mmCIF file of C-alpha atoms in Angstrom:
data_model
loop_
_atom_site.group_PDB
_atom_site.id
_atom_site.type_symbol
_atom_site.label_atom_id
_atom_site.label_comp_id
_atom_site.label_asym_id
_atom_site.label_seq_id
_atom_site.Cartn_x
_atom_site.Cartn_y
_atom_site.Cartn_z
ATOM 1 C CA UNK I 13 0.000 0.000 0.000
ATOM 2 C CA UNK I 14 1.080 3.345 -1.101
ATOM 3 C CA UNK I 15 2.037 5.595 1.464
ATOM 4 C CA UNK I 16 2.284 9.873 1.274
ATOM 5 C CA UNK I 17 2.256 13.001 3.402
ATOM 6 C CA UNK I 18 -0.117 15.086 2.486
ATOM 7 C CA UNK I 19 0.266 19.215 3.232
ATOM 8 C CA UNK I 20 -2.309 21.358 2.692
ATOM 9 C CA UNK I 21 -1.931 25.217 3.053
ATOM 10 C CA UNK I 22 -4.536 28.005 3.638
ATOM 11 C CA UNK I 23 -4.563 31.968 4.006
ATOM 12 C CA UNK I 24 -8.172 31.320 5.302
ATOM 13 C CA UNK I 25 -10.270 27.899 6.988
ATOM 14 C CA UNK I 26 -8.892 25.843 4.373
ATOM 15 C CA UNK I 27 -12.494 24.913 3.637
ATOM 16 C CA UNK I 28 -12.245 24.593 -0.284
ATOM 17 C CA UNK I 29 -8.492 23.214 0.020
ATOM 18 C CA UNK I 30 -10.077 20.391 1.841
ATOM 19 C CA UNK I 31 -12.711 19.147 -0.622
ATOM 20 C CA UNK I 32 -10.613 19.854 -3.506
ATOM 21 C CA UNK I 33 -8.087 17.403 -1.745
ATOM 22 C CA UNK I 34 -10.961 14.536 -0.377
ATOM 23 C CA UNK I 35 -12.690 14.946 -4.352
ATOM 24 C CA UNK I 36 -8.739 14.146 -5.280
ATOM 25 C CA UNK I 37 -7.886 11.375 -2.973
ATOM 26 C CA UNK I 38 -11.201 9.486 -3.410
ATOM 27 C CA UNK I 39 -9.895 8.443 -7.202
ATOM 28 C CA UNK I 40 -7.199 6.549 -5.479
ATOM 29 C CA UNK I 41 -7.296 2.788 -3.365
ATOM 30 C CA UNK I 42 -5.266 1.015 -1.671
ATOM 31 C CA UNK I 43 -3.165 4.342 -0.470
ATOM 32 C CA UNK I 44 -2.549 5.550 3.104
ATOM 33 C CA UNK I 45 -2.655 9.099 2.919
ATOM 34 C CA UNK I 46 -1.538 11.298 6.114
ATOM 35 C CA UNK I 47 -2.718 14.898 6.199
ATOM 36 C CA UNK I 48 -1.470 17.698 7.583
ATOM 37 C CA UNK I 49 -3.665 20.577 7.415
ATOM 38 C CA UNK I 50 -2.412 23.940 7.881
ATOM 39 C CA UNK I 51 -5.391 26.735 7.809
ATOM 40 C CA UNK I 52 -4.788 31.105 8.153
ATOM 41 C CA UNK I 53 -1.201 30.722 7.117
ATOM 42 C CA UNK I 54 -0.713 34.921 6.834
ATOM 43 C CA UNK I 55 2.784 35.497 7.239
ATOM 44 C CA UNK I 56 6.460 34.298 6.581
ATOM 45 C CA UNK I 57 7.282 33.379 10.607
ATOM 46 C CA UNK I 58 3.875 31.250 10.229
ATOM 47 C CA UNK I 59 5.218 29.704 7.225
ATOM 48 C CA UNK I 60 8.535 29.170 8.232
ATOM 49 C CA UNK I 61 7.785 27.315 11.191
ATOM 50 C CA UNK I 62 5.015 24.744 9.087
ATOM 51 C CA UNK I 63 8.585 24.363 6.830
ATOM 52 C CA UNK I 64 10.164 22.345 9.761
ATOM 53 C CA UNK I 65 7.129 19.996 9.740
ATOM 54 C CA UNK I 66 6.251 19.807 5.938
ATOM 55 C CA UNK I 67 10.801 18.954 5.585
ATOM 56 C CA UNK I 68 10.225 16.251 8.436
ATOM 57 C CA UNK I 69 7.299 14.782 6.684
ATOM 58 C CA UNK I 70 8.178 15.575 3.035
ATOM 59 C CA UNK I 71 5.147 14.940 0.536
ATOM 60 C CA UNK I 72 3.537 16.313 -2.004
ATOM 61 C CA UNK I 73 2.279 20.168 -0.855
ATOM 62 C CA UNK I 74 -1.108 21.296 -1.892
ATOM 63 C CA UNK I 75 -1.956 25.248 -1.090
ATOM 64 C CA UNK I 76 -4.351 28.446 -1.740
ATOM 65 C CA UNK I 77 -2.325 31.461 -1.040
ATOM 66 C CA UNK I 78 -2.492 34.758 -2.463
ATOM 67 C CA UNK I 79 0.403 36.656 -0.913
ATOM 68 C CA UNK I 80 2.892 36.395 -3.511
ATOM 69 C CA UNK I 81 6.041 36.866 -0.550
ATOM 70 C CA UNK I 82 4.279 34.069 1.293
ATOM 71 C CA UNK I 83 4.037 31.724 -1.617
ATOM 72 C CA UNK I 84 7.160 32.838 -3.100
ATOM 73 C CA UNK I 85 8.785 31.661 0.036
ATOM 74 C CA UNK I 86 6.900 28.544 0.105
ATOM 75 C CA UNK I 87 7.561 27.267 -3.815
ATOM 76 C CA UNK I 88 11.608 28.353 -3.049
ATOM 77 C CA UNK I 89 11.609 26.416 0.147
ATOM 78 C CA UNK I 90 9.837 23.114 -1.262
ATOM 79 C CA UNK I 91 12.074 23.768 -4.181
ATOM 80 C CA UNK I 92 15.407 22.852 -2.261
ATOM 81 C CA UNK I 93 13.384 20.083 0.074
ATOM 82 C CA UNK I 94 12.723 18.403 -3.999
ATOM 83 C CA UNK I 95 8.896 18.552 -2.732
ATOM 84 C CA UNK I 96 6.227 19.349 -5.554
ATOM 85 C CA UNK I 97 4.225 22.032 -4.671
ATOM 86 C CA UNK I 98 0.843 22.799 -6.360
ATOM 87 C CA UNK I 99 -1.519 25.797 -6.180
ATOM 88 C CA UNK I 100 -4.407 23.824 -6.792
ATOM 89 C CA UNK I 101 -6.969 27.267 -7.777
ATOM 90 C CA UNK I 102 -4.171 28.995 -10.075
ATOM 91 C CA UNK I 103 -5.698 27.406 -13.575
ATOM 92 C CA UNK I 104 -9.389 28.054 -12.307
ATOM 93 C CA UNK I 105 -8.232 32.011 -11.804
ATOM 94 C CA UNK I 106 -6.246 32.408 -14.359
ATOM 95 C CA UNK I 107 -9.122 30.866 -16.847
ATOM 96 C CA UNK I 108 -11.286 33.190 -15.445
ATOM 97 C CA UNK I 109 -8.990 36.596 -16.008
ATOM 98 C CA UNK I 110 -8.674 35.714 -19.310
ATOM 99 C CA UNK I 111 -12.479 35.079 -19.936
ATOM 100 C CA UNK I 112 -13.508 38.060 -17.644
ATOM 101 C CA UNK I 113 -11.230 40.477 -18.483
ATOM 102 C CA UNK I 114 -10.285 41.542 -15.195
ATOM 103 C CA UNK I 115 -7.104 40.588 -12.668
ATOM 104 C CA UNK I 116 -8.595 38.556 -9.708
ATOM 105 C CA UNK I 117 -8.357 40.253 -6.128
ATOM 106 C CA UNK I 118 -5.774 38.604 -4.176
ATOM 107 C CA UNK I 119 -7.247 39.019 -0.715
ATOM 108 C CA UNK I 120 -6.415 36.313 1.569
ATOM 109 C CA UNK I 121 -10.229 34.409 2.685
ATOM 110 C CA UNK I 122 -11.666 36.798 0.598
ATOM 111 C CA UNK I 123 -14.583 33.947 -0.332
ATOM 112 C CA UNK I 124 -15.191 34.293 3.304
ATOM 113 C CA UNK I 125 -15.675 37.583 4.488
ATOM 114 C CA UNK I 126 -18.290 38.730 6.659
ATOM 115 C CA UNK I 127 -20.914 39.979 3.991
ATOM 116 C CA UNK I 128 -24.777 39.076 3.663
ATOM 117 C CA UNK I 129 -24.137 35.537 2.346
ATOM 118 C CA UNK I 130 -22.539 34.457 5.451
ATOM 119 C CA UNK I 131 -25.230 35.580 7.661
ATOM 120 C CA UNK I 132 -28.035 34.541 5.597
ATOM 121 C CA UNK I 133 -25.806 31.101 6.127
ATOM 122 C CA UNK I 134 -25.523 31.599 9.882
ATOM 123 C CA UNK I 135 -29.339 32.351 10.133
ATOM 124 C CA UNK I 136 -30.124 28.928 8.004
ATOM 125 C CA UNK I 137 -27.704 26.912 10.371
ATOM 126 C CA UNK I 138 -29.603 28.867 13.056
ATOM 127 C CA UNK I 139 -32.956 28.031 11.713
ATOM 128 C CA UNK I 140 -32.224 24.238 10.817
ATOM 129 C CA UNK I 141 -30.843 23.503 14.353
ATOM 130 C CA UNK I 142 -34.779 24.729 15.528
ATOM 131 C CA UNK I 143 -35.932 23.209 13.084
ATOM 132 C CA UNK I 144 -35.020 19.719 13.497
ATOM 133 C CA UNK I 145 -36.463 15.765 14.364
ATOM 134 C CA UNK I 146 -40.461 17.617 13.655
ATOM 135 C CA UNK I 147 -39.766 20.815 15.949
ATOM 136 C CA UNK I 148 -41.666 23.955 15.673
ATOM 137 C CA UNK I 149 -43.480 22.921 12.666
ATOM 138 C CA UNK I 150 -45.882 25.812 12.789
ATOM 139 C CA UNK I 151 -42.948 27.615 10.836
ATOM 140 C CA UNK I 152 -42.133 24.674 8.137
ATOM 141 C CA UNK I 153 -43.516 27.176 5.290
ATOM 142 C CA UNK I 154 -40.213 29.994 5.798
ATOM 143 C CA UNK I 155 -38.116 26.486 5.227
ATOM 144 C CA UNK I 156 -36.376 26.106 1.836
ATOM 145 C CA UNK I 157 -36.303 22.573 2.287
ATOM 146 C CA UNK I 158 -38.097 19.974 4.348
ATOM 147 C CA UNK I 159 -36.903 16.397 4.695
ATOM 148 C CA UNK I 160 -39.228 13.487 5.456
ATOM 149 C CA UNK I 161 -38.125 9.549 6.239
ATOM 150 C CA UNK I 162 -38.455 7.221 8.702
ATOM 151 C CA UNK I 163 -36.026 6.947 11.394
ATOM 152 C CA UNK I 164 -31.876 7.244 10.857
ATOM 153 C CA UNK I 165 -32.224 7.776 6.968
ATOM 154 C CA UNK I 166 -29.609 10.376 7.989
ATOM 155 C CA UNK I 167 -32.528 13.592 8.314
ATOM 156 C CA UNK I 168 -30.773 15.128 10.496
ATOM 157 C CA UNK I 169 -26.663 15.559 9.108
ATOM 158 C CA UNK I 170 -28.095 16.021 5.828
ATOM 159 C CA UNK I 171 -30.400 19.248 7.251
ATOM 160 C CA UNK I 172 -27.116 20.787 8.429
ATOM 161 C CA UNK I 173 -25.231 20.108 5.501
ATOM 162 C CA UNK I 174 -27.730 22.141 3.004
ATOM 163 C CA UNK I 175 -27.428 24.409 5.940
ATOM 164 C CA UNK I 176 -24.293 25.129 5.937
ATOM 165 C CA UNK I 177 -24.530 25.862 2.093
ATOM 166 C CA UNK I 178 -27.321 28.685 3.115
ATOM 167 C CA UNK I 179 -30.521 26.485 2.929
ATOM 168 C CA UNK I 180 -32.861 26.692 5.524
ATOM 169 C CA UNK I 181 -33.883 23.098 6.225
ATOM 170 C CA UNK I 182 -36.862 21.441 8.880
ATOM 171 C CA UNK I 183 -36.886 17.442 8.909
ATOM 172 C CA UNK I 184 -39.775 14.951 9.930
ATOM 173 C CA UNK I 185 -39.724 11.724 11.112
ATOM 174 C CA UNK I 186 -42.350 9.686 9.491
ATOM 175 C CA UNK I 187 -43.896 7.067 11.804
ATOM 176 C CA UNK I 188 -46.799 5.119 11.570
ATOM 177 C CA UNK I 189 -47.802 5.194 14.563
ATOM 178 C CA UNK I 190 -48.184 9.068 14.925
ATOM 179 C CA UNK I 191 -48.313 10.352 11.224
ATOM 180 C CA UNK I 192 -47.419 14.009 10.658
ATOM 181 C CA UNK I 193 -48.773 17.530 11.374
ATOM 182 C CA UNK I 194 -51.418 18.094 8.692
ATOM 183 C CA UNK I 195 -49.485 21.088 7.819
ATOM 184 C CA UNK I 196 -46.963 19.285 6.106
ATOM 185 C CA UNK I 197 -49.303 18.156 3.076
ATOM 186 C CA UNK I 198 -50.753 21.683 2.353
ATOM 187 C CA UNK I 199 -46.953 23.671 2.511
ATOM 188 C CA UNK I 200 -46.464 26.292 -0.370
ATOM 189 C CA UNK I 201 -43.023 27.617 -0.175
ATOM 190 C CA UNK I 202 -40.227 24.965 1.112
ATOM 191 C CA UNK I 203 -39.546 21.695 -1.499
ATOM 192 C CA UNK I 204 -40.589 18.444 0.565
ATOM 193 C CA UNK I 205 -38.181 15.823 -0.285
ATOM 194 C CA UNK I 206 -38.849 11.774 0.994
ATOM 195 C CA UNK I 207 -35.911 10.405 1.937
ATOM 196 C CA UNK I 208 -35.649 6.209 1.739
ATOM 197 C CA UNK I 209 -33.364 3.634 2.109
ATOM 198 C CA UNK I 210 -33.308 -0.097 1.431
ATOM 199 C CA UNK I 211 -34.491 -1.990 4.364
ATOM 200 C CA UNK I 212 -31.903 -4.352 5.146
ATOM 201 C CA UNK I 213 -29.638 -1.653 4.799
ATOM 202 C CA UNK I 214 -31.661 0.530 7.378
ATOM 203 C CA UNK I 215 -32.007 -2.659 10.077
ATOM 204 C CA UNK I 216 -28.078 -3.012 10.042
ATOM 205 C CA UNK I 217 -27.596 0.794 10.520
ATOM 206 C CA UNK I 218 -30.325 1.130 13.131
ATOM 207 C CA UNK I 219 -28.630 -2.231 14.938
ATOM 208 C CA UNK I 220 -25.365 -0.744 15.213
ATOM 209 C CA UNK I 221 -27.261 2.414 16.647
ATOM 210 C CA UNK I 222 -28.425 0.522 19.155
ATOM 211 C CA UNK I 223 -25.361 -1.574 20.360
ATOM 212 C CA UNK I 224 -23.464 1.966 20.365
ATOM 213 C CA UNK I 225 -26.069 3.264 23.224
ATOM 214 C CA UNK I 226 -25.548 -0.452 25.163
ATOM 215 C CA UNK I 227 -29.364 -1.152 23.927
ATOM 216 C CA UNK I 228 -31.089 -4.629 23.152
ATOM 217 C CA UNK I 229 -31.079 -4.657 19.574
ATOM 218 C CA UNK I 230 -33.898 -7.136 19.920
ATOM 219 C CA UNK I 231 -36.583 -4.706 19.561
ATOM 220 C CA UNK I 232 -39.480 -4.130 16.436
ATOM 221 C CA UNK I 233 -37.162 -0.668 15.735
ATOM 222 C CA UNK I 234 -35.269 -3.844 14.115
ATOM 223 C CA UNK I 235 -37.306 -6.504 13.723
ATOM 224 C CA UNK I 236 -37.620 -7.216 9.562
ATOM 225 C CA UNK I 237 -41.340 -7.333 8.631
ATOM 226 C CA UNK I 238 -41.742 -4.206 10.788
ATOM 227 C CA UNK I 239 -39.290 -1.788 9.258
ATOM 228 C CA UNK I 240 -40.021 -2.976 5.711
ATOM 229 C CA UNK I 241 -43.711 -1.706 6.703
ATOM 230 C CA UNK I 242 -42.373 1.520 7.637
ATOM 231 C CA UNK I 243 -40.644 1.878 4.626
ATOM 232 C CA UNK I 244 -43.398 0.971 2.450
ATOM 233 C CA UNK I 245 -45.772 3.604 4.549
ATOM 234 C CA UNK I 246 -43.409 5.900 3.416
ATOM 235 C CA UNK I 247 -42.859 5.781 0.221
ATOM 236 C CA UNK I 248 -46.171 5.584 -0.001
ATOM 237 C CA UNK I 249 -46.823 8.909 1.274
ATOM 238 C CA UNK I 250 -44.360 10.705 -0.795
ATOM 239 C CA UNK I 251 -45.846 9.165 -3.947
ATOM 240 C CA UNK I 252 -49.588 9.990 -2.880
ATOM 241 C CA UNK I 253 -48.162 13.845 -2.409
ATOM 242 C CA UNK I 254 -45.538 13.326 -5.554
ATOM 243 C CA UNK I 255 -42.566 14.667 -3.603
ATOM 244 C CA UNK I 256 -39.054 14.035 -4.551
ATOM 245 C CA UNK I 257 -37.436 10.490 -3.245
ATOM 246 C CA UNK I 258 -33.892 10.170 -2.967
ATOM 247 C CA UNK I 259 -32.609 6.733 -1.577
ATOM 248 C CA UNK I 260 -29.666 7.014 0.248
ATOM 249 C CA UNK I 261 -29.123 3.377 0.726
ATOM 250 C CA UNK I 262 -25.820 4.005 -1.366
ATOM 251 C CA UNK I 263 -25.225 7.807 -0.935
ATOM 252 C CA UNK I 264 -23.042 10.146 1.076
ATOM 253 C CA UNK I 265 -24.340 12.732 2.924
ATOM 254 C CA UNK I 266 -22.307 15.315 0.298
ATOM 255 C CA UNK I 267 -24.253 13.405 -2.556
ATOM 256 C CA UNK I 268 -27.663 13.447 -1.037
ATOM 257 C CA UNK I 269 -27.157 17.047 -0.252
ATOM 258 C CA UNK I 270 -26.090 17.470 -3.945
ATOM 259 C CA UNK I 271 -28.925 15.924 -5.113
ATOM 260 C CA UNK I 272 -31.425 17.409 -3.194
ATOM 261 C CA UNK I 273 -29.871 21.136 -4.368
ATOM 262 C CA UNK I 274 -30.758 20.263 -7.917
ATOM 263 C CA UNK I 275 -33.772 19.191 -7.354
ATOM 264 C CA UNK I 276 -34.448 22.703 -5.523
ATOM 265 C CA UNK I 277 -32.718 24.573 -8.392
ATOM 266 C CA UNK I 278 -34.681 22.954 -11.043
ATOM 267 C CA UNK I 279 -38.170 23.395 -8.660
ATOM 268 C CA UNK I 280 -36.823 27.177 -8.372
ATOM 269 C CA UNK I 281 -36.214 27.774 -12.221
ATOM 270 C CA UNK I 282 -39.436 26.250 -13.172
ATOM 271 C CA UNK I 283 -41.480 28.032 -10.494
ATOM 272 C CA UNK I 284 -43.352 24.719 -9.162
ATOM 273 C CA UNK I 285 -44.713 25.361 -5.801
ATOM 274 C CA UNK I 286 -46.344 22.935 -3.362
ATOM 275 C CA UNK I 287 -49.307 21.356 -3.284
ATOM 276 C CA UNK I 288 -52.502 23.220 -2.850
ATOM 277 C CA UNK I 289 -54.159 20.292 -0.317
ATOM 278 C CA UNK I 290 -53.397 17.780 1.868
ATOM 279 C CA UNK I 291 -53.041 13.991 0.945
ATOM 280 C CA UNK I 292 -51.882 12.311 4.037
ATOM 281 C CA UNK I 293 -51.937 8.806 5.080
#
């Protein structure tokens, strides 16, 4: 097995250096890959003191920084260590001066500066923490988004995922035994979306859920005929009100998220808005 450092350098979180890196690595088996992440690198004495770990773990070095001293010094210093260093963003800016006309603004973090997009983000994080496991649903229609499945088809991480990327997201459990508000099925603004999984899939996961909190796992919140019936319920439900279904049997969280944004993008584009009545179960 193949076996790397990994550096990655920042002037800001280090946010987009990351995914760049994990969309990267995940094209790659059987390699161990050790990261060192080094976020709000600003000045030469920063730098120079991340040089003593990058030249005692050489590797390949991955960065996003704008101040030409500081990544001057970097490329000359990786240079004589014989590492390869790669500013992973150069050919997407330079593409885009050419094609815009304009020299980009080398600011360091300047995609994340304090201006109405990150608190419109901060209020949807806000929002979708309120909002979740059927909370407070007397505001679901100023959501974006609502999520509906039945239990740990992974409502919850995937709410503060889209949240995180400004979307302002309530969940619901669905559960035969106590079926949903009735305002759920009459909603006009926010994009219902069923979540499903497969149900041998969802036994296993809710099984190991169990076993983590020292709980029999010999209960009907595992027992075969009795999840596939909550499946089917559900399903059934989002069919009757012809909401979205994504099964996530297979899926990421990222990729669920991803999916569910272009299914909101395409709803917003075409206009669609929700049903006019209710058509519960």
């Amino acid at each position: 097995m193949a076996r790397i450092h990994l550096h990655l350098l920042s002037d800001s979180t280090g946010e987009t250096l990351e995914m760049i890196a994990k969309a990267a690595l995940a094209q790659f088996d059987d390699s161990e890959v050790l990261r060192h992440f080094w976020p709000m690198v600003r000045s030469q004495q920063h730098l120079d003191r991340i040089m003593g770990e990058i030249a005692a773990n050489p590797g390949l070095v991955f960065f996003t920084l704008v101040n030409e001293e500081t990544r001057g010094r970097l490329e000359e210093r990786c240079h004589t260590l014989g590492l390869p260093a790669l500013a992973v963003l150069d050919n997407v800016t330079d593409a885009l001066e050419a094609h815009l006309g304009q020299e980009a603004k080398g600011r360091p973090g300047r995609q994340h500066r304090l201006d109405d997009a990150y608190f419109a983000r901060v209020d949807a994080i806000q929002f979708t923490i309120a909002h979740d496991d059927g909370i407070a649903w007397e505001d679901w229609e100023d959501s974006d988004i609502i999520l509906a499945g039945v239990s740990r088809t992974s409502k919850t991480p995937t709410s503060i995922y889209l949240a995180n990327r400004g979307y302002k997201v309530a969940n619901i459990p669905i559960v035969v035994e106590s079926p949903p508000p009735q305002a759920l099925f009459g909603l006009r603004r926010p994009m219902v979306v069923g979540l499903t999984t497969a149900p041998e899939r969802l036994i296993q996961v809710r099984r190991n859920r169990l076993l983590s909190l020292s709980q029999s796992p010999d209960t009907d919140y595992v027992q075969a005929e009795k999840v596939e019936s909550e499946v089917k319920y559900a399903r059934r439900m989002f069919a009757d009100n012809s909401w979205p279904v994504i099964d996530v049997t297979r899926r990421s969280i990222e990729e669920t998220a991803a999916a569910i944004i272009n299914l909101y993008n395409e709803r917003k584009a075409s206009g669609i808005k929700g049903p006019v009545g209710p058509k519960p179960i």
